[in-house]
Tab-separated table of C-alpha atoms and ligand atoms in Angstrom:
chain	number	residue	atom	x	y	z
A	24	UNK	CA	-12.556	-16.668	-16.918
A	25	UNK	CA	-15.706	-15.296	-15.307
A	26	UNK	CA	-17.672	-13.124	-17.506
A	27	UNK	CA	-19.400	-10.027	-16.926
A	28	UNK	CA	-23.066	-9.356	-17.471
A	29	UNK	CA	-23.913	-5.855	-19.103
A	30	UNK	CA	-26.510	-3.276	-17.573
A	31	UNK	CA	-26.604	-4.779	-14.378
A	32	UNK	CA	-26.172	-1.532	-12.518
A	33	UNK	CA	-27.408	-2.410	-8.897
A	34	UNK	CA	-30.908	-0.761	-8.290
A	35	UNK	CA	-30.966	2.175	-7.084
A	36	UNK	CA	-33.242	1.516	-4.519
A	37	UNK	CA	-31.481	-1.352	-3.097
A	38	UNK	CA	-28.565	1.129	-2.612
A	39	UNK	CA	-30.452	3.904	-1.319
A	40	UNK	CA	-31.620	1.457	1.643
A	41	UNK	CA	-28.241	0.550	2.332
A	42	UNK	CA	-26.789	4.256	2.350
A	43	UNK	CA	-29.498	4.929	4.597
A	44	UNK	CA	-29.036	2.207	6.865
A	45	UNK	CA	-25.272	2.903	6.857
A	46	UNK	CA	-26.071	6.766	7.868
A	47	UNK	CA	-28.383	5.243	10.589
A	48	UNK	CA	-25.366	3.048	12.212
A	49	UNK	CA	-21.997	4.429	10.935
A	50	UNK	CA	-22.802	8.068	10.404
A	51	UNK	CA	-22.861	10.119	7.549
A	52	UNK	CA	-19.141	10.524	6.565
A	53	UNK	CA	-17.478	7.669	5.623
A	54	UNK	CA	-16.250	7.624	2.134
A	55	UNK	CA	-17.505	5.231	-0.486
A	56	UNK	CA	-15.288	3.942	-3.761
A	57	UNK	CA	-17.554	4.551	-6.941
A	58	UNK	CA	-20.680	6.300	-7.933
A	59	UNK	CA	-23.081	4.643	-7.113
A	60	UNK	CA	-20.946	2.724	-4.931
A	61	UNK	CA	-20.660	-1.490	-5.259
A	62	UNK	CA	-22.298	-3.967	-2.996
A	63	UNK	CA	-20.307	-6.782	-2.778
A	64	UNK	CA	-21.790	-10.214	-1.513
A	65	UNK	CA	-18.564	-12.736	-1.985
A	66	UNK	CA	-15.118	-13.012	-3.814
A	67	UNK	CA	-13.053	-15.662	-5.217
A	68	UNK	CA	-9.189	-15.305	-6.261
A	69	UNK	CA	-9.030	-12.071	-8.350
A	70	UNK	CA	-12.969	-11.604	-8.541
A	71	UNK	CA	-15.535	-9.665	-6.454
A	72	UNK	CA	-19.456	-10.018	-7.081
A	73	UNK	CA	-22.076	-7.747	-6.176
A	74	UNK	CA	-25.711	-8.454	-5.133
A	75	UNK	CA	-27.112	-8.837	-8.602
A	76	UNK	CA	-24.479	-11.593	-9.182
A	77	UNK	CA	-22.510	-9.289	-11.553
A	78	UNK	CA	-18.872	-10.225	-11.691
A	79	UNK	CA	-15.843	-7.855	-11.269
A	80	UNK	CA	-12.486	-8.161	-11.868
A	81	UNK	CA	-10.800	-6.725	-9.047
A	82	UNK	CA	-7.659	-4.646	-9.622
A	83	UNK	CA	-7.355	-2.994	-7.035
A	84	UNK	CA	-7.253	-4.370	-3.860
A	85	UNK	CA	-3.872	-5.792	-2.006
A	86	UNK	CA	-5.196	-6.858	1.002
A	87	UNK	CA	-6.035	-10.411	-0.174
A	88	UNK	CA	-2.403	-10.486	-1.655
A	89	UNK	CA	-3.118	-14.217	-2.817
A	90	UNK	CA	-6.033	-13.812	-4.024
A	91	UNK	CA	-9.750	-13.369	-2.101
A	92	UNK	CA	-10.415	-15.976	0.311
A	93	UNK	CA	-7.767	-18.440	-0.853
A	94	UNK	CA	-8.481	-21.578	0.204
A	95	UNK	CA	-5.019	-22.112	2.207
A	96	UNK	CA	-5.440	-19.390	3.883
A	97	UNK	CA	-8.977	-19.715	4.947
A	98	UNK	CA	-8.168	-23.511	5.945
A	99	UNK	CA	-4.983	-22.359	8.118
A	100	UNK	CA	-7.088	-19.562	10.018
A	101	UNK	CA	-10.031	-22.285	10.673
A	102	UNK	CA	-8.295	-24.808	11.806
A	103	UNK	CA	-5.999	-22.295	14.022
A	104	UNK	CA	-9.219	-21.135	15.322
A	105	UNK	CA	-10.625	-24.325	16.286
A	106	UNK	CA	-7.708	-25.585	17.933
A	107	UNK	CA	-6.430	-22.142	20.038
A	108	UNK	CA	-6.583	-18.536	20.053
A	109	UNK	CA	-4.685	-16.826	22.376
A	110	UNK	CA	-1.692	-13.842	23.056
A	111	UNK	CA	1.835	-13.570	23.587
A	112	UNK	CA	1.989	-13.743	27.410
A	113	UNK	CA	1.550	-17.356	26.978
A	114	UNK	CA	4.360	-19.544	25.076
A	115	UNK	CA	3.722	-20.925	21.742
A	116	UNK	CA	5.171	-21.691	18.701
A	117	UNK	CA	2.851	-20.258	16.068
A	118	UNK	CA	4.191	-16.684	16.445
A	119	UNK	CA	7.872	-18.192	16.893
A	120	UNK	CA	7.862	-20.005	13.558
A	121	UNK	CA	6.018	-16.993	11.854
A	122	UNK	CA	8.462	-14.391	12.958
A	123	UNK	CA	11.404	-16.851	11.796
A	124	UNK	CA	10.166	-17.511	8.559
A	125	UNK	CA	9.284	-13.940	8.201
A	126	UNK	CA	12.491	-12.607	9.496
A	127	UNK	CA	14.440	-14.792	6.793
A	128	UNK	CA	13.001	-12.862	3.915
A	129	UNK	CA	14.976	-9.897	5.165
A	130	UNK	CA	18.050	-8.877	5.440
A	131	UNK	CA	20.749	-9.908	8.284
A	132	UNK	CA	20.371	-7.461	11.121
A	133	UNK	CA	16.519	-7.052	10.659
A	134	UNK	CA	15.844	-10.372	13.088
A	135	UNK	CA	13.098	-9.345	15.618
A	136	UNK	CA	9.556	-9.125	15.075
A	137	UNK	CA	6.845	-6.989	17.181
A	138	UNK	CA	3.554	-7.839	16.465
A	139	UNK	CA	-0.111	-5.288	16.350
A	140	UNK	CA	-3.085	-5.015	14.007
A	141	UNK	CA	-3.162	-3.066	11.643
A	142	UNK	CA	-0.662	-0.796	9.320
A	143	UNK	CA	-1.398	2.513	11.849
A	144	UNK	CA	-0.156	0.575	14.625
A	145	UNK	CA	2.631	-0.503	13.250
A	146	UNK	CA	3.560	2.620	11.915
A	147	UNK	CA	2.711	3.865	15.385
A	148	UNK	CA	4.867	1.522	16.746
A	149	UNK	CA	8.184	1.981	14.777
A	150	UNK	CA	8.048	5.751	15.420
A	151	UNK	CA	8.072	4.708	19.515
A	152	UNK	CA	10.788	3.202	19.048
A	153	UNK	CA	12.898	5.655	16.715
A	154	UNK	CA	11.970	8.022	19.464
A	155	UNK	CA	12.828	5.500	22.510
A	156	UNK	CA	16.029	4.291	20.305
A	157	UNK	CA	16.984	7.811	19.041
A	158	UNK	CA	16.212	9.922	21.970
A	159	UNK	CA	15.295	12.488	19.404
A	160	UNK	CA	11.739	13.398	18.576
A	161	UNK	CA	11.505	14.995	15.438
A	162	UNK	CA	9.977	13.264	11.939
A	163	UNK	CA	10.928	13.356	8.294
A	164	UNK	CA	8.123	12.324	5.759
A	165	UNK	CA	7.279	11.929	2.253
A	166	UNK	CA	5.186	15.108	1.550
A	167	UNK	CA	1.448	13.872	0.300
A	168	UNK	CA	2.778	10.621	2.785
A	169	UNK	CA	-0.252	8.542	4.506
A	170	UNK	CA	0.902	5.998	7.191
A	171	UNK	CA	-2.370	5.876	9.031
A	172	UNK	CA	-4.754	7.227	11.041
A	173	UNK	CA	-3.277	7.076	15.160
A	174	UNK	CA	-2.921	10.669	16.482
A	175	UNK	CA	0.823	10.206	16.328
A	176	UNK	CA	0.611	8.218	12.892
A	177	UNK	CA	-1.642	10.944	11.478
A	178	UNK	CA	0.633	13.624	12.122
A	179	UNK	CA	3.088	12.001	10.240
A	180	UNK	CA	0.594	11.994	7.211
A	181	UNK	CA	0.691	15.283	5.599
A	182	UNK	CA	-1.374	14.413	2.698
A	183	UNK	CA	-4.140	17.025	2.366
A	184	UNK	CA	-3.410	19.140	5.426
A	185	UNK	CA	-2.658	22.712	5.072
A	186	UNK	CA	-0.213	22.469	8.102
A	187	UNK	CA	2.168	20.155	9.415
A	188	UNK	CA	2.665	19.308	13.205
A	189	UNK	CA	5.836	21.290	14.568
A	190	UNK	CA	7.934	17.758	14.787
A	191	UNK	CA	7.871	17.136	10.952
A	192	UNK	CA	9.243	17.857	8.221
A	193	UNK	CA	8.294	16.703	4.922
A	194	UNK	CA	10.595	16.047	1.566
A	195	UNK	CA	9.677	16.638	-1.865
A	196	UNK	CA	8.776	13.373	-3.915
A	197	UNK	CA	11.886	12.531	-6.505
A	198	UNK	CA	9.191	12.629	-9.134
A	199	UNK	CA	10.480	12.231	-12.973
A	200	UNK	CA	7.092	13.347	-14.385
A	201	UNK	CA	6.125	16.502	-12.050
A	202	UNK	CA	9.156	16.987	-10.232
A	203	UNK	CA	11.819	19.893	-10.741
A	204	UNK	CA	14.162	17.618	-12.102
A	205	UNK	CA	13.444	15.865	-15.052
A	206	UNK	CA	14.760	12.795	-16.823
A	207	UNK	CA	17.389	14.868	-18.221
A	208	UNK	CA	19.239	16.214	-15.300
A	209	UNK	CA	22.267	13.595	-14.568
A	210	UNK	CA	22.612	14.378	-10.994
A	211	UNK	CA	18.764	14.169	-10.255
A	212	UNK	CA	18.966	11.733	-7.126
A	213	UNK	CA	21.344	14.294	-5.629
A	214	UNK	CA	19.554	17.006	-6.032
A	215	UNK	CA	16.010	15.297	-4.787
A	216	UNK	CA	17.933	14.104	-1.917
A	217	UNK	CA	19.539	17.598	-1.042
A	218	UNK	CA	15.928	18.229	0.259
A	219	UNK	CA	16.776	16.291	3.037
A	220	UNK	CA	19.741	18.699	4.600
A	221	UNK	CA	16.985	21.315	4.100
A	222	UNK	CA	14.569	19.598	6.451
A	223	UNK	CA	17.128	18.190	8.973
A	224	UNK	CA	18.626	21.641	9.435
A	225	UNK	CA	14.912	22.702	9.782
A	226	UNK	CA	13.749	20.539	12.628
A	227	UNK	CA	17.765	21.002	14.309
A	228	UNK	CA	16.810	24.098	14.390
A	229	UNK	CA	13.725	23.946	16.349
A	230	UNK	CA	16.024	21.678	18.788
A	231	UNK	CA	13.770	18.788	17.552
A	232	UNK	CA	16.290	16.361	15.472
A	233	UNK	CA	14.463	13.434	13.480
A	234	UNK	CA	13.970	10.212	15.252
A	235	UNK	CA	12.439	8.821	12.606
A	236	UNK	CA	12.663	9.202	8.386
A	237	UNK	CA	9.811	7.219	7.269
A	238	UNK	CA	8.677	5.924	3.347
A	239	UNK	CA	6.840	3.847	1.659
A	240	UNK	CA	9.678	2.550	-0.926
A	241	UNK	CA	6.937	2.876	-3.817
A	242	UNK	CA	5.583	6.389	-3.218
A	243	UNK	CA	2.549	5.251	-3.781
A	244	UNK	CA	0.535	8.454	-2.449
A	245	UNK	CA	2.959	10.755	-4.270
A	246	UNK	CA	1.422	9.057	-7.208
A	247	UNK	CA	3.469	5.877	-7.373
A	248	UNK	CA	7.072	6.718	-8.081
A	249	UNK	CA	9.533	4.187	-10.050
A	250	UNK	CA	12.560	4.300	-8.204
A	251	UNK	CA	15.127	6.835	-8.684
A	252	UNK	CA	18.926	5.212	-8.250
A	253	UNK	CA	20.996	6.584	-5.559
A	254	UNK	CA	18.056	8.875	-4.253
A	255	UNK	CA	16.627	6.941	-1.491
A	256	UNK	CA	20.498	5.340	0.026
A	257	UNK	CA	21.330	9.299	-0.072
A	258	UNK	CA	18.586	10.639	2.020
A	259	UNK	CA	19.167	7.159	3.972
A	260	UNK	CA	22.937	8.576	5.001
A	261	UNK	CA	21.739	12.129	5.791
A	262	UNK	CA	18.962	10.845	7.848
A	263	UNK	CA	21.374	8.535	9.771
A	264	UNK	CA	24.108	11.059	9.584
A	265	UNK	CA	21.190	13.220	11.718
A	266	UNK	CA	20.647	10.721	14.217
A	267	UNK	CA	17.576	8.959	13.248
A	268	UNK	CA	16.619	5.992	12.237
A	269	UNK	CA	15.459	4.662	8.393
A	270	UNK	CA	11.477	3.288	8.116
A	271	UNK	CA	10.419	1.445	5.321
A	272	UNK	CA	6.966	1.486	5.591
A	273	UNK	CA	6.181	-1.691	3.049
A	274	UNK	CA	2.454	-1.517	4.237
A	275	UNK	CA	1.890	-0.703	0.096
A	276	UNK	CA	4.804	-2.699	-1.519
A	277	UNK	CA	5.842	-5.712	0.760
A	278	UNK	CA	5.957	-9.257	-0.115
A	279	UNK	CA	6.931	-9.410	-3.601
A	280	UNK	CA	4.351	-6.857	-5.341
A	281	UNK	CA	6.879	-4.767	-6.551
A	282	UNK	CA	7.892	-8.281	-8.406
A	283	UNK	CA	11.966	-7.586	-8.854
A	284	UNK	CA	11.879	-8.105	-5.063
A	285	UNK	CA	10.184	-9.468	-1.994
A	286	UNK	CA	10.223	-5.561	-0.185
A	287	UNK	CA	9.973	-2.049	-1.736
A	288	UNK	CA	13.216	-0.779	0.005
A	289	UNK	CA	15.318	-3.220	-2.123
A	290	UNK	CA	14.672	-1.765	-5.239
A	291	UNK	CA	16.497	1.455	-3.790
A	292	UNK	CA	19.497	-0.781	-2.672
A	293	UNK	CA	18.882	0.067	1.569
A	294	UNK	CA	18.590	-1.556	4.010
A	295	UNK	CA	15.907	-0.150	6.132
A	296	UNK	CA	16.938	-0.020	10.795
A	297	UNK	CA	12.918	-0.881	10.610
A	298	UNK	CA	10.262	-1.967	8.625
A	299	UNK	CA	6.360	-1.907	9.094
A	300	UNK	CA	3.792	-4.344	7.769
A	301	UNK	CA	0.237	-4.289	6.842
A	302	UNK	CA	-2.445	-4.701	4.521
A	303	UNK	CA	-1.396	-7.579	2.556
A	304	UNK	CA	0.447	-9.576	5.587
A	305	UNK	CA	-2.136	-12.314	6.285
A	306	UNK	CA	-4.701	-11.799	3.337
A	307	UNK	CA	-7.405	-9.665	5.046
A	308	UNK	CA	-6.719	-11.241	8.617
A	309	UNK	CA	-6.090	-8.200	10.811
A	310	UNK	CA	-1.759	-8.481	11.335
A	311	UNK	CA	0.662	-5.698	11.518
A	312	UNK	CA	4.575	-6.568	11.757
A	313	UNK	CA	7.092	-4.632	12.572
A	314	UNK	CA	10.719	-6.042	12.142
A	315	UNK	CA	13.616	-4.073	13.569
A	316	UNK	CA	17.397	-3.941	14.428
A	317	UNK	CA	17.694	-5.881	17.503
A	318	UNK	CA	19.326	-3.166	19.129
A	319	UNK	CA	15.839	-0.820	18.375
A	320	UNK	CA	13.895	-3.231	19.695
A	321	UNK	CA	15.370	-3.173	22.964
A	322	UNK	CA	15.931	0.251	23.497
A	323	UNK	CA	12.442	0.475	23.413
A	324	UNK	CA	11.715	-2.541	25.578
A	325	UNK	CA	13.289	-1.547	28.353
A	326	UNK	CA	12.030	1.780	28.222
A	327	UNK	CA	7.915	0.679	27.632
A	328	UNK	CA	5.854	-2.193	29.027
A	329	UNK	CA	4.317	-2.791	25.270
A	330	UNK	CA	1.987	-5.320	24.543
A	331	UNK	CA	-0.933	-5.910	22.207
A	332	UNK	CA	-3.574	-8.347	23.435
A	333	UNK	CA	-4.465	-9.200	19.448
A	334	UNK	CA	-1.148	-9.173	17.907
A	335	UNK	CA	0.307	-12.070	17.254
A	336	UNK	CA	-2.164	-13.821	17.622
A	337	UNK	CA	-2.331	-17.353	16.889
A	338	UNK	CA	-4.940	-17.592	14.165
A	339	UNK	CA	-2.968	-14.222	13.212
A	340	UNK	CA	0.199	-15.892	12.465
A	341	UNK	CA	-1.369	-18.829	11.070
A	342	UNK	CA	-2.973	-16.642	8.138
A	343	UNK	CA	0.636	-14.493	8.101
A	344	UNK	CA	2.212	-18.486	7.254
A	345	UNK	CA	-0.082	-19.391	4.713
A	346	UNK	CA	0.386	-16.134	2.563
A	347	UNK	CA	3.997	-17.020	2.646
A	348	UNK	CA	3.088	-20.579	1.784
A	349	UNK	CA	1.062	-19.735	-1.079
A	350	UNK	CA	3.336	-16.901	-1.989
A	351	UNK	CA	6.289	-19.220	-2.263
A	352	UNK	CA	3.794	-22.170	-3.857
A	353	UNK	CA	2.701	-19.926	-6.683
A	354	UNK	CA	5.768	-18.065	-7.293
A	355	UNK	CA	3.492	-14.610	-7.121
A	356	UNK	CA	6.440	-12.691	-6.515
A	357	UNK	CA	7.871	-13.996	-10.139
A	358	UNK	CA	3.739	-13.238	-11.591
A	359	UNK	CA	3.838	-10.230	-9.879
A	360	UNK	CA	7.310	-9.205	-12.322
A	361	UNK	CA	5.637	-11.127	-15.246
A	362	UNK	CA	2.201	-9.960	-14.969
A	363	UNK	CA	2.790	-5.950	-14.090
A	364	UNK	CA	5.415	-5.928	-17.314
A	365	UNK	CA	2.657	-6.875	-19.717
A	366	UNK	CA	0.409	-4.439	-17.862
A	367	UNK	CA	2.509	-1.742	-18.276
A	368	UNK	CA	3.547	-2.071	-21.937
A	369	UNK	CA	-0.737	-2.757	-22.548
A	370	UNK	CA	-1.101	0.983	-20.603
A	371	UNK	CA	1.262	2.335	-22.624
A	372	UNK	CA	-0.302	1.181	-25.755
A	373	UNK	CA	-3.096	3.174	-24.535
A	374	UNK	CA	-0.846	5.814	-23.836
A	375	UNK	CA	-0.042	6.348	-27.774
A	376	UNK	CA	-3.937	6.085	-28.279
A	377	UNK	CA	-5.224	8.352	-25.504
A	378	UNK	CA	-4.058	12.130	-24.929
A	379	UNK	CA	-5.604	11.869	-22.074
A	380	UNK	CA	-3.001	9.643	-20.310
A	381	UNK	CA	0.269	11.647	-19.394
A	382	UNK	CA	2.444	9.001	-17.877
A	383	UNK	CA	2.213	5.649	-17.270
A	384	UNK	CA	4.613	3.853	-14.130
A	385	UNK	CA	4.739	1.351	-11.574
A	386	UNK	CA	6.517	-1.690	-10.353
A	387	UNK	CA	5.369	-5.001	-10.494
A	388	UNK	CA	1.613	-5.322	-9.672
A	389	UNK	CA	1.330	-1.326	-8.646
A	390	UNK	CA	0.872	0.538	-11.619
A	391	UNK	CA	-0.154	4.419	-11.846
A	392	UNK	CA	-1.833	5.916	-14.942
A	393	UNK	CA	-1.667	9.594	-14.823
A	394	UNK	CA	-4.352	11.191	-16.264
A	395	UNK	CA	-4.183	14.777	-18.393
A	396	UNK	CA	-6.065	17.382	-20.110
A	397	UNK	CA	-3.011	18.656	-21.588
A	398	UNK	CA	0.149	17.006	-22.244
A	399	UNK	CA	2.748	19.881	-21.981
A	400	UNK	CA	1.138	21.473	-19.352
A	401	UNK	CA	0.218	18.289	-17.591
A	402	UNK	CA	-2.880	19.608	-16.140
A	403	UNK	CA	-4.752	17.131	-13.760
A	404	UNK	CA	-7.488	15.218	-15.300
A	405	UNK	CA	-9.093	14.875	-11.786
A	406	UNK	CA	-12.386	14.895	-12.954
A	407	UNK	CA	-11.975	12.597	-15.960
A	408	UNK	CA	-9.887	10.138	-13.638
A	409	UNK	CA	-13.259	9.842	-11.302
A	410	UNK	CA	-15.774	8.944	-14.416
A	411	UNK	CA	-12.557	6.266	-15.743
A	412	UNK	CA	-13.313	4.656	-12.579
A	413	UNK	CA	-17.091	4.488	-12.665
A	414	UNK	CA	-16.974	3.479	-15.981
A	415	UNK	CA	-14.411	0.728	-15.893
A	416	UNK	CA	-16.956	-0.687	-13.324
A	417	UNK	CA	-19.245	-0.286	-15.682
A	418	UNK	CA	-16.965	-2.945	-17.768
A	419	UNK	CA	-16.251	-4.776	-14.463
A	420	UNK	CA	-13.106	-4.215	-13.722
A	421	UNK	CA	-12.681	-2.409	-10.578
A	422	UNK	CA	-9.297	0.085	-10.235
A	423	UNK	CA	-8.744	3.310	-7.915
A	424	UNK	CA	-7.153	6.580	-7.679
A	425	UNK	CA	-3.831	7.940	-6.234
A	426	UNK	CA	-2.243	11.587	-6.339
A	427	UNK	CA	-2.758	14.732	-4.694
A	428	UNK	CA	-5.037	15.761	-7.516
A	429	UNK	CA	-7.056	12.405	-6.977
A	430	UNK	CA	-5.420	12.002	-11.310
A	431	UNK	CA	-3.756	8.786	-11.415
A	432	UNK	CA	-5.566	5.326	-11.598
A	433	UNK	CA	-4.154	3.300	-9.398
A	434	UNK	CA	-4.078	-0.359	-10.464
A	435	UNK	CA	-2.937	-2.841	-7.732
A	436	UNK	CA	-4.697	-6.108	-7.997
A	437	UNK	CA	-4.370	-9.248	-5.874
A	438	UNK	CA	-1.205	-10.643	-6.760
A	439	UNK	CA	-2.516	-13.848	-8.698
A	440	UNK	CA	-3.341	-11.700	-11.619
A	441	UNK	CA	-3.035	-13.137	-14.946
A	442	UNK	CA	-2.086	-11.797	-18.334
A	443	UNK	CA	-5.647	-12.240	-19.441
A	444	UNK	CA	-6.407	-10.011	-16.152
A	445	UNK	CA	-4.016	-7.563	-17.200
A	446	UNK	CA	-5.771	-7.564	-21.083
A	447	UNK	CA	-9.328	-7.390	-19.657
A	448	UNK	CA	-7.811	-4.245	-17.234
A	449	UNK	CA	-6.594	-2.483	-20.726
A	450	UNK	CA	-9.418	-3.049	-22.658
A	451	UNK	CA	-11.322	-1.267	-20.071
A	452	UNK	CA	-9.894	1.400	-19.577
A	453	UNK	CA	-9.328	1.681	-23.290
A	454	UNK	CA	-13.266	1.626	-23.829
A	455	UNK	CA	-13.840	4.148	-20.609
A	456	UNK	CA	-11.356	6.546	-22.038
A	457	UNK	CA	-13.214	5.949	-25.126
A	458	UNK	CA	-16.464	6.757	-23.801
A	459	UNK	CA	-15.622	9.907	-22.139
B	8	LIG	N1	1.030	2.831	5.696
B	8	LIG	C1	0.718	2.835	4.387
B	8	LIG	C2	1.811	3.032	3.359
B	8	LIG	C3	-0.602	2.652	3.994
B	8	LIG	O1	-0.918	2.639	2.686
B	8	LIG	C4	-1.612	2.465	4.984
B	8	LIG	C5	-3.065	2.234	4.620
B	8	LIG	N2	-3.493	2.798	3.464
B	8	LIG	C6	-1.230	2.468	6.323
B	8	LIG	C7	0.096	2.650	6.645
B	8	LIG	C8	-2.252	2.282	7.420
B	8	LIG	O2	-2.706	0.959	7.441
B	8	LIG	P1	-4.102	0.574	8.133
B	8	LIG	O3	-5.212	1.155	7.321
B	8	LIG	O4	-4.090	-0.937	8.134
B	8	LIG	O5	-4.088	1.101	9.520
């Protein structure tokens, strides 16, 4: 295991020049993780390490799903790169073989692939074609949802904004902890997924009907939700009862993190008409996926000339193959279960230790810890939840937030975390909540 070094906070001068230089070039407003924020120089498998050659554990970041620059990966994208690099108006097999093997992880009927960037576009994407599919052109959305940051995308990500766009409507999370409906009402799926006749009848009414109902199967900006049985295939009926078509947005929980299964939606037992892609899909390589009914993708293809000079890509799909490889080769998916179990049960050892923490959930290697100043009244800790963070760096282990109260630590860590990962993430944020 790599070890941490103690009071090696960066200088602050070195920092200062940075900040300065990154107000200079990038403006003033982009938003930093941590006080005072980490300068990384290089990472290896589940570690980061800074300028001073301080060591973190990272648990936090799913974009290198197997791990920070994993060998297999970075051999696959060099030796795509040296041999060609080009787009889909030219035939070739790496985006063929790619969108079979990728295809085959999901269900019959989801069998064609469309390929773009980022998450945004293909978020952006999917909702062109529930609209070109549909020939409706209204949007349901988790409220506190984020799907990205496209002028369409955006306005389907309510989080934070005090009003919504006139085409959407937003449901209220099926949350056991916050929620109306607690662990002890029997019927709570029904009645978190009676929210959905209320916003269909909502948008009919503006003679807008949804195109579109899109999630992320993990709820991961409502605070990371465990699923709620029967809620989600519910709201899946009413929405296709409507007229639109079902999104699973498995930008947050695709390809195995939610360890019971290789995509979000099948903890929920649906089958999504689309699903969209991002983040993790070829460890940090820039790939978005969308995979849709056939029928979907063709409604929209012979309404739109769409293509994306980048997406897939050859060097693309060569980095999107070698996460499968290695996520098949290492049996994440299985790690992720293993792993995020032991994680869980260490939180909520914590949990008995620590007012503080209110709830502890997650699936697989996404794991919320809700944070508290008071238990029954389950006031947000927002402002203890920030200092957790800085001072779990402080113990090198890096971890984020979630929530509309920015109270949850959110810990989601490349997927080839270990138990001894998962013991060195308790232990500090056993000693931060200590130290408070
Ligand atoms: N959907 C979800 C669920 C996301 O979490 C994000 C990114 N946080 C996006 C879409 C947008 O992805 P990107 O930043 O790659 O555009």
């Amino acid at each position: 295991m790599a070890s941490t070094t103690k009071s090696q906070t960066p200088a602050a001068a070195d920092i200062e020049q940075i900040l300065a230089r990154r107000r200079q070039f990038m403006g003033s407003q982009l938003y930093m993780f941590y006080d005072p924020p980490v300068h990384l120089m290089r990472s290896e498998g589940v570690w980061l390490y800074d300028a001073k050659r301080r060591v973190y554990l990272d648990a936090y970041n799913n974009v290198p799903h197997v791990g920070h620059c994993h060998p297999h990966v970075v051999e696959a994208i060099a030796r795509q790169a040296a041999r060609l690099n080009t787009n889909t108006r030219y035939l070739y097999n790496e985006v063929l073989d790619y969108a079979e093997r990728l295809t085959a992880t999901l269900p019959a009927g989801l069998d064609v692939a469309a390929f773009v960037n980022s998450g945004s576009e293909a978020v952006d994407l999917a909702w062109r074609m529930a609209k070109a599919h549909t020939g409706q052109r209204g949007a349901i959305v988790m409220e506190e949802a984020y799907h990205g940051w496209t002028d369409a995308v955006e306005a389907l990500s309510p989080g934070g904004k005090s009003a919504l766009a006139p085409h959407v409507r937003v449901l209220a999370p099926p949350d056991s902890y916050r929620g109306p409906h607690g662990p002890d009402v029997a019927d709570r799926a029904t009645r978190y997924a009676a929210d959905a006749d209320r916003a269909i009848e909502s948008l009919n009414g503006t003679g807008q009907p949804p195109a579109a109902f899109i999630a992320d199967p993990g709820f991961c900006t409502n605070g990371i939700l465990e699923p709620l049985p029967g809620y989600l295939s519910q709201v899946f009926d009413k929405m296709r009862a409507a007229g639109a078509v079902c999104v699973a947005d498995e930008v947050q929980t695709g390809f195995g993190r939610v360890g019971s299964q290789m995509w979000g939606f099948g903890l929920h037992g649906v089958t999504p008409d689309i699903v969209t892609m991002g983040k993790p899909v070829a460890n940090g390589h820039p790939l978005g996926v969308v995979v849709a009914r056939r029928e979907i993708l063709e409604s929209f293809m012979s309404r739109t000339s769409f293509f994306s000079t980048f997406g897939g890509n050859n060097v693309a799909c060569a980095a999107g193959m070698a996460v499968l490889d290695v996520l098949e080769r290492e049996q994440l998916q299985a790690n992720a279960q293993k792993v995020g179990e032991h994680l869980k049960a260490g939180l909520r050892g914590l949990q008995r230790k620590h007012d503080l923490i209110g709830d502890v959930r997650g699936l697989g290697l996404v794991i919320g810890v809700e944070l508290v100043t008071d238990r029954k009244a389950k006031t947000p800790a927002s402002k203890e939840t920030k200092r957790v963070l800085n001072l779990m760096r402080d113990h090198g282990v890096l971890v984020g937030y979630e929530g509309r109260a920015a109270n949850i630590v959110k810990v989601r860590p490349p997927m080839p975390f270990k138990i001894e990962h998962a013991d060195q993430t308790t232990d500090a944020m056993d000693k931060a909540l200590k130290a408070l």
